[in-house]
Amino acid sequence: MKYKSVFDIIGPVMIGPSSSHTAGAARIGRVARSLFGREPKWATISFYGSFAKTYKGHGTDVAMVGGLLDFDTYDERIIKAIEIAKNSGMKIKFIEEEAITDHPNTARVLIGDDKGEQELVGISIGGGKIEIIELNGFELKLSGHHPAILVVHNDRHGAIAAVSNILANEEINIGHMEVSRKEKGKMALMTIEVDHNIGDHVITQLEQLPNVLQVTKIVD
């Protein structure tokens, strides 16, 4: 494994005890909150593999809920995140799954309120780094460490080019891009990581494109 910096080895500034089980979990929860766009009223969190076996001792449960409350990895409130969430009216359920997953530190996060719900699968790959690998049934690869936009669109000719053209006109450089679809010609998802945060005026342009159904941004 290659490391880009010493921080990839020692991990981020965080509330302990484990970068993969605590900081990673907090970041998965926070990305879920960011994509949902608001604080959920309820959350069902399923842990797999190592997460399922050690989540209580390593604080994975409180870290995940802390992320859903929009707490960063170093926020001391994470320690009391479950209590804070329950006091705010959030209903929380944890499930220890026995199914074998491709990665040992895997969590499925189902959150919602009276306006809608969202299902996300994330993995903690070490050093506080994460990947979101599934969103509402779409496969994707989202690190959560870079600004990004997620574009839900009809799977039609020219949809990807239209989005790329707007980003190019706004001088926004694409660092990573993937497209996922459940079925040919139906709904699809573009996951685009960029070099800097995208302004709301760009989001508005994207939302007005033909075949674009929804645009969500993640800020750095």
mmCIF file of C-alpha atoms in Angstrom:
data_model
loop_
_atom_site.group_PDB
_atom_site.id
_atom_site.type_symbol
_atom_site.label_atom_id
_atom_site.label_comp_id
_atom_site.label_asym_id
_atom_site.label_seq_id
_atom_site.Cartn_x
_atom_site.Cartn_y
_atom_site.Cartn_z
ATOM 1 C CA MET A 1 0.000 0.000 0.000
ATOM 2 C CA LYS A 2 1.276 3.460 -0.923
ATOM 3 C CA TYR A 3 0.749 6.464 1.329
ATOM 4 C CA LYS A 4 0.558 10.028 0.075
ATOM 5 C CA SER A 5 1.480 11.590 3.407
ATOM 6 C CA VAL A 6 2.329 10.774 7.007
ATOM 7 C CA PHE A 7 -1.304 11.551 7.927
ATOM 8 C CA ASP A 8 -2.412 8.519 5.904
ATOM 9 C CA ILE A 9 -0.482 6.422 8.449
ATOM 10 C CA ILE A 10 -1.171 8.099 11.784
ATOM 11 C CA GLY A 11 -4.774 9.018 10.946
ATOM 12 C CA PRO A 12 -6.761 12.219 11.470
ATOM 13 C CA VAL A 13 -7.324 14.393 14.521
ATOM 14 C CA MET A 14 -10.219 12.629 16.168
ATOM 15 C CA ILE A 15 -12.053 11.376 19.207
ATOM 16 C CA GLY A 16 -10.576 7.873 19.778
ATOM 17 C CA PRO A 17 -9.944 5.067 20.016
ATOM 18 C CA SER A 18 -9.602 3.861 16.388
ATOM 19 C CA SER A 19 -9.210 5.753 13.132
ATOM 20 C CA SER A 20 -10.945 3.038 11.125
ATOM 21 C CA HIS A 21 -13.692 2.220 13.637
ATOM 22 C CA THR A 22 -14.277 5.717 15.003
ATOM 23 C CA ALA A 23 -13.131 8.453 12.596
ATOM 24 C CA GLY A 24 -14.134 6.406 9.568
ATOM 25 C CA ALA A 25 -17.562 5.712 11.029
ATOM 26 C CA ALA A 26 -18.084 9.391 11.849
ATOM 27 C CA ARG A 27 -17.245 10.329 8.276
ATOM 28 C CA ILE A 28 -19.621 7.738 6.835
ATOM 29 C CA GLY A 29 -22.386 9.136 9.023
ATOM 30 C CA ARG A 30 -21.548 12.711 8.097
ATOM 31 C CA VAL A 31 -21.570 11.986 4.356
ATOM 32 C CA ALA A 32 -24.949 10.297 4.806
ATOM 33 C CA ARG A 33 -26.214 13.422 6.583
ATOM 34 C CA SER A 34 -24.780 15.679 3.862
ATOM 35 C CA LEU A 35 -26.409 13.704 1.061
ATOM 36 C CA PHE A 36 -29.730 13.611 2.923
ATOM 37 C CA GLY A 37 -29.529 17.372 3.301
ATOM 38 C CA ARG A 38 -30.940 17.589 6.823
ATOM 39 C CA GLU A 39 -30.925 15.882 10.202
ATOM 40 C CA PRO A 40 -32.874 12.605 9.973
ATOM 41 C CA LYS A 41 -35.680 11.730 12.365
ATOM 42 C CA TRP A 42 -34.702 8.073 12.491
ATOM 43 C CA ALA A 43 -31.734 5.890 11.615
ATOM 44 C CA THR A 44 -31.228 2.137 11.248
ATOM 45 C CA ILE A 45 -27.519 1.342 11.181
ATOM 46 C CA SER A 46 -26.353 -2.154 10.223
ATOM 47 C CA PHE A 47 -22.769 -3.167 11.003
ATOM 48 C CA TYR A 48 -20.918 -5.958 9.207
ATOM 49 C CA GLY A 49 -17.682 -7.841 9.824
ATOM 50 C CA SER A 50 -15.281 -6.189 12.254
ATOM 51 C CA PHE A 51 -17.712 -3.322 12.766
ATOM 52 C CA ALA A 52 -20.382 -5.761 13.983
ATOM 53 C CA LYS A 53 -18.013 -7.508 16.382
ATOM 54 C CA THR A 54 -16.367 -4.475 17.996
ATOM 55 C CA TYR A 55 -18.595 -1.436 17.428
ATOM 56 C CA LYS A 56 -19.520 -0.993 21.096
ATOM 57 C CA GLY A 57 -15.973 -1.162 22.429
ATOM 58 C CA HIS A 58 -14.506 1.021 19.691
ATOM 59 C CA GLY A 59 -17.218 3.659 19.775
ATOM 60 C CA THR A 60 -18.316 2.994 16.198
ATOM 61 C CA ASP A 61 -21.951 3.445 17.217
ATOM 62 C CA VAL A 62 -21.495 6.865 18.838
ATOM 63 C CA ALA A 63 -19.204 7.977 15.985
ATOM 64 C CA MET A 64 -21.747 7.034 13.335
ATOM 65 C CA VAL A 65 -24.520 8.902 15.131
ATOM 66 C CA GLY A 66 -22.171 11.836 15.671
ATOM 67 C CA GLY A 67 -21.694 11.990 11.914
ATOM 68 C CA LEU A 68 -25.453 11.987 11.392
ATOM 69 C CA LEU A 69 -25.573 14.977 13.741
ATOM 70 C CA ASP A 70 -22.966 16.682 11.503
ATOM 71 C CA PHE A 71 -20.177 16.429 14.114
ATOM 72 C CA ASP A 72 -16.628 16.329 12.725
ATOM 73 C CA THR A 73 -14.163 13.623 13.803
ATOM 74 C CA TYR A 74 -12.545 15.843 16.450
ATOM 75 C CA ASP A 75 -15.816 17.111 17.953
ATOM 76 C CA GLU A 76 -15.921 16.147 21.639
ATOM 77 C CA ARG A 77 -19.702 15.916 21.481
ATOM 78 C CA ILE A 78 -19.292 12.599 19.625
ATOM 79 C CA ILE A 79 -18.826 10.872 22.985
ATOM 80 C CA LYS A 80 -22.433 11.733 23.898
ATOM 81 C CA ALA A 81 -23.812 11.619 20.357
ATOM 82 C CA ILE A 82 -26.404 8.900 20.982
ATOM 83 C CA GLU A 83 -27.750 10.753 24.009
ATOM 84 C CA ILE A 84 -27.823 14.038 22.090
ATOM 85 C CA ALA A 85 -29.603 12.404 19.151
ATOM 86 C CA LYS A 86 -32.258 10.805 21.333
ATOM 87 C CA ASN A 87 -32.831 14.083 23.169
ATOM 88 C CA SER A 88 -33.467 15.748 19.803
ATOM 89 C CA GLY A 89 -36.064 13.081 18.965
ATOM 90 C CA MET A 90 -34.011 10.872 16.653
ATOM 91 C CA LYS A 91 -34.885 7.183 16.878
ATOM 92 C CA ILE A 92 -31.824 4.948 16.468
ATOM 93 C CA LYS A 93 -31.538 1.214 15.866
ATOM 94 C CA PHE A 94 -28.324 -0.811 15.540
ATOM 95 C CA ILE A 95 -28.188 -4.192 13.823
ATOM 96 C CA GLU A 96 -25.295 -6.674 14.035
ATOM 97 C CA GLU A 97 -25.266 -8.390 10.657
ATOM 98 C CA GLU A 98 -23.763 -11.836 10.095
ATOM 99 C CA ALA A 99 -23.514 -11.624 6.308
ATOM 100 C CA ILE A 100 -19.985 -11.611 4.885
ATOM 101 C CA THR A 101 -19.073 -8.457 2.957
ATOM 102 C CA ASP A 102 -16.155 -7.646 0.671
ATOM 103 C CA HIS A 103 -14.685 -5.300 3.294
ATOM 104 C CA PRO A 104 -14.588 -6.026 7.053
ATOM 105 C CA ASN A 105 -15.494 -2.481 8.123
ATOM 106 C CA THR A 106 -18.827 -2.059 6.369
ATOM 107 C CA ALA A 107 -21.931 -0.183 7.466
ATOM 108 C CA ARG A 108 -25.355 0.196 5.897
ATOM 109 C CA VAL A 109 -27.077 3.412 6.969
ATOM 110 C CA LEU A 110 -30.806 3.822 6.410
ATOM 111 C CA ILE A 111 -32.089 7.222 7.486
ATOM 112 C CA GLY A 112 -35.286 9.140 6.981
ATOM 113 C CA ASP A 113 -38.046 11.464 8.102
ATOM 114 C CA ASP A 114 -41.581 12.320 7.032
ATOM 115 C CA LYS A 115 -40.249 13.753 3.741
ATOM 116 C CA GLY A 116 -38.269 10.755 2.551
ATOM 117 C CA GLU A 117 -35.534 8.240 3.230
ATOM 118 C CA GLN A 118 -32.050 7.318 2.040
ATOM 119 C CA GLU A 119 -29.963 4.149 2.121
ATOM 120 C CA LEU A 120 -26.189 4.277 1.940
ATOM 121 C CA VAL A 121 -23.388 1.713 2.264
ATOM 122 C CA GLY A 122 -19.941 2.844 3.348
ATOM 123 C CA ILE A 123 -16.635 1.201 4.196
ATOM 124 C CA SER A 124 -13.840 2.449 6.432
ATOM 125 C CA ILE A 125 -10.560 1.659 4.666
ATOM 126 C CA GLY A 126 -8.127 2.791 7.389
ATOM 127 C CA GLY A 127 -6.564 5.990 8.667
ATOM 128 C CA GLY A 128 -9.978 7.627 8.863
ATOM 129 C CA LYS A 129 -10.475 7.260 5.110
ATOM 130 C CA ILE A 130 -13.792 6.000 3.763
ATOM 131 C CA GLU A 131 -15.556 5.068 0.568
ATOM 132 C CA ILE A 132 -19.273 5.242 -0.096
ATOM 133 C CA ILE A 133 -19.973 2.262 -2.354
ATOM 134 C CA GLU A 134 -23.762 2.312 -2.658
ATOM 135 C CA LEU A 135 -26.478 4.960 -2.538
ATOM 136 C CA ASN A 136 -30.158 4.086 -2.870
ATOM 137 C CA GLY A 137 -29.281 0.982 -4.869
ATOM 138 C CA PHE A 138 -26.745 2.677 -7.143
ATOM 139 C CA GLU A 139 -23.151 1.480 -7.048
ATOM 140 C CA LEU A 140 -20.611 4.279 -6.753
ATOM 141 C CA LYS A 141 -17.208 5.207 -5.383
ATOM 142 C CA LEU A 142 -17.193 8.364 -3.283
ATOM 143 C CA SER A 143 -14.358 9.180 -0.893
ATOM 144 C CA GLY A 144 -16.023 11.971 1.054
ATOM 145 C CA HIS A 145 -12.635 13.715 1.223
ATOM 146 C CA HIS A 146 -13.165 15.970 -1.808
ATOM 147 C CA PRO A 147 -15.927 18.299 -2.947
ATOM 148 C CA ALA A 148 -18.356 16.360 -5.129
ATOM 149 C CA ILE A 149 -21.684 16.442 -6.893
ATOM 150 C CA LEU A 150 -24.111 13.575 -7.387
ATOM 151 C CA VAL A 151 -26.367 13.922 -10.407
ATOM 152 C CA VAL A 152 -29.409 11.671 -10.727
ATOM 153 C CA HIS A 153 -30.538 11.648 -14.354
ATOM 154 C CA ASN A 154 -32.382 9.745 -17.015
ATOM 155 C CA ASP A 155 -30.044 7.413 -18.896
ATOM 156 C CA ARG A 156 -30.157 9.293 -22.192
ATOM 157 C CA HIS A 157 -27.650 10.158 -24.899
ATOM 158 C CA GLY A 158 -25.832 13.437 -24.192
ATOM 159 C CA ALA A 159 -26.696 13.704 -20.483
ATOM 160 C CA ILE A 160 -23.108 13.176 -19.320
ATOM 161 C CA ALA A 161 -21.705 15.536 -21.960
ATOM 162 C CA ALA A 162 -24.138 18.282 -20.965
ATOM 163 C CA VAL A 163 -23.038 18.113 -17.317
ATOM 164 C CA SER A 164 -19.351 18.021 -18.295
ATOM 165 C CA ASN A 165 -19.768 21.036 -20.565
ATOM 166 C CA ILE A 166 -21.224 23.168 -17.774
ATOM 167 C CA LEU A 167 -18.367 22.236 -15.436
ATOM 168 C CA ALA A 168 -15.835 23.005 -18.164
ATOM 169 C CA ASN A 169 -17.423 26.397 -18.881
ATOM 170 C CA GLU A 170 -17.199 27.216 -15.170
ATOM 171 C CA GLU A 171 -13.519 26.105 -15.169
ATOM 172 C CA ILE A 172 -14.228 23.318 -12.680
ATOM 173 C CA ASN A 173 -11.757 20.446 -12.958
ATOM 174 C CA ILE A 174 -13.050 16.891 -12.546
ATOM 175 C CA GLY A 175 -10.802 14.743 -10.348
ATOM 176 C CA HIS A 176 -12.848 11.547 -10.539
ATOM 177 C CA MET A 177 -16.082 10.607 -12.264
ATOM 178 C CA GLU A 178 -18.220 7.458 -12.359
ATOM 179 C CA VAL A 179 -21.611 6.651 -13.811
ATOM 180 C CA SER A 180 -23.899 3.943 -12.452
ATOM 181 C CA ARG A 181 -27.279 2.736 -13.651
ATOM 182 C CA LYS A 182 -29.661 0.060 -12.467
ATOM 183 C CA GLU A 183 -31.048 -0.658 -15.921
ATOM 184 C CA LYS A 184 -30.260 0.534 -19.445
ATOM 185 C CA GLY A 185 -32.370 3.518 -20.466
ATOM 186 C CA LYS A 186 -33.753 4.089 -16.973
ATOM 187 C CA MET A 187 -32.395 6.147 -14.075
ATOM 188 C CA ALA A 188 -28.644 6.687 -13.642
ATOM 189 C CA LEU A 189 -26.271 8.389 -11.223
ATOM 190 C CA MET A 190 -23.181 10.478 -11.969
ATOM 191 C CA THR A 191 -20.656 10.761 -9.134
ATOM 192 C CA ILE A 192 -18.226 13.600 -9.812
ATOM 193 C CA GLU A 193 -15.400 14.622 -7.458
ATOM 194 C CA VAL A 194 -13.922 18.043 -8.221
ATOM 195 C CA ASP A 195 -10.979 20.152 -7.100
ATOM 196 C CA HIS A 196 -12.922 22.854 -5.242
ATOM 197 C CA ASN A 197 -16.371 23.566 -3.893
ATOM 198 C CA ILE A 198 -19.053 24.284 -6.470
ATOM 199 C CA GLY A 199 -21.214 27.394 -6.219
ATOM 200 C CA ASP A 200 -24.998 27.265 -6.057
ATOM 201 C CA HIS A 201 -25.274 28.984 -9.455
ATOM 202 C CA VAL A 202 -23.579 25.972 -11.036
ATOM 203 C CA ILE A 203 -25.963 23.599 -9.267
ATOM 204 C CA THR A 204 -28.875 25.633 -10.651
ATOM 205 C CA GLN A 205 -27.509 25.309 -14.188
ATOM 206 C CA LEU A 206 -27.155 21.560 -13.787
ATOM 207 C CA GLU A 207 -30.675 21.192 -12.386
ATOM 208 C CA GLN A 208 -32.096 22.939 -15.468
ATOM 209 C CA LEU A 209 -30.539 20.466 -17.908
ATOM 210 C CA PRO A 210 -32.822 18.059 -19.792
ATOM 211 C CA ASN A 211 -32.952 14.598 -18.182
ATOM 212 C CA VAL A 212 -31.381 15.788 -14.916
ATOM 213 C CA LEU A 213 -33.655 14.852 -12.016
ATOM 214 C CA GLN A 214 -31.671 15.847 -8.922
ATOM 215 C CA VAL A 215 -28.300 17.387 -8.060
ATOM 216 C CA THR A 216 -26.688 17.079 -4.622
ATOM 217 C CA LYS A 217 -23.361 18.583 -3.649
ATOM 218 C CA ILE A 218 -20.879 17.649 -0.964
ATOM 219 C CA VAL A 219 -18.636 20.477 0.232
ATOM 220 C CA ASP A 220 -15.076 19.971 1.419
#
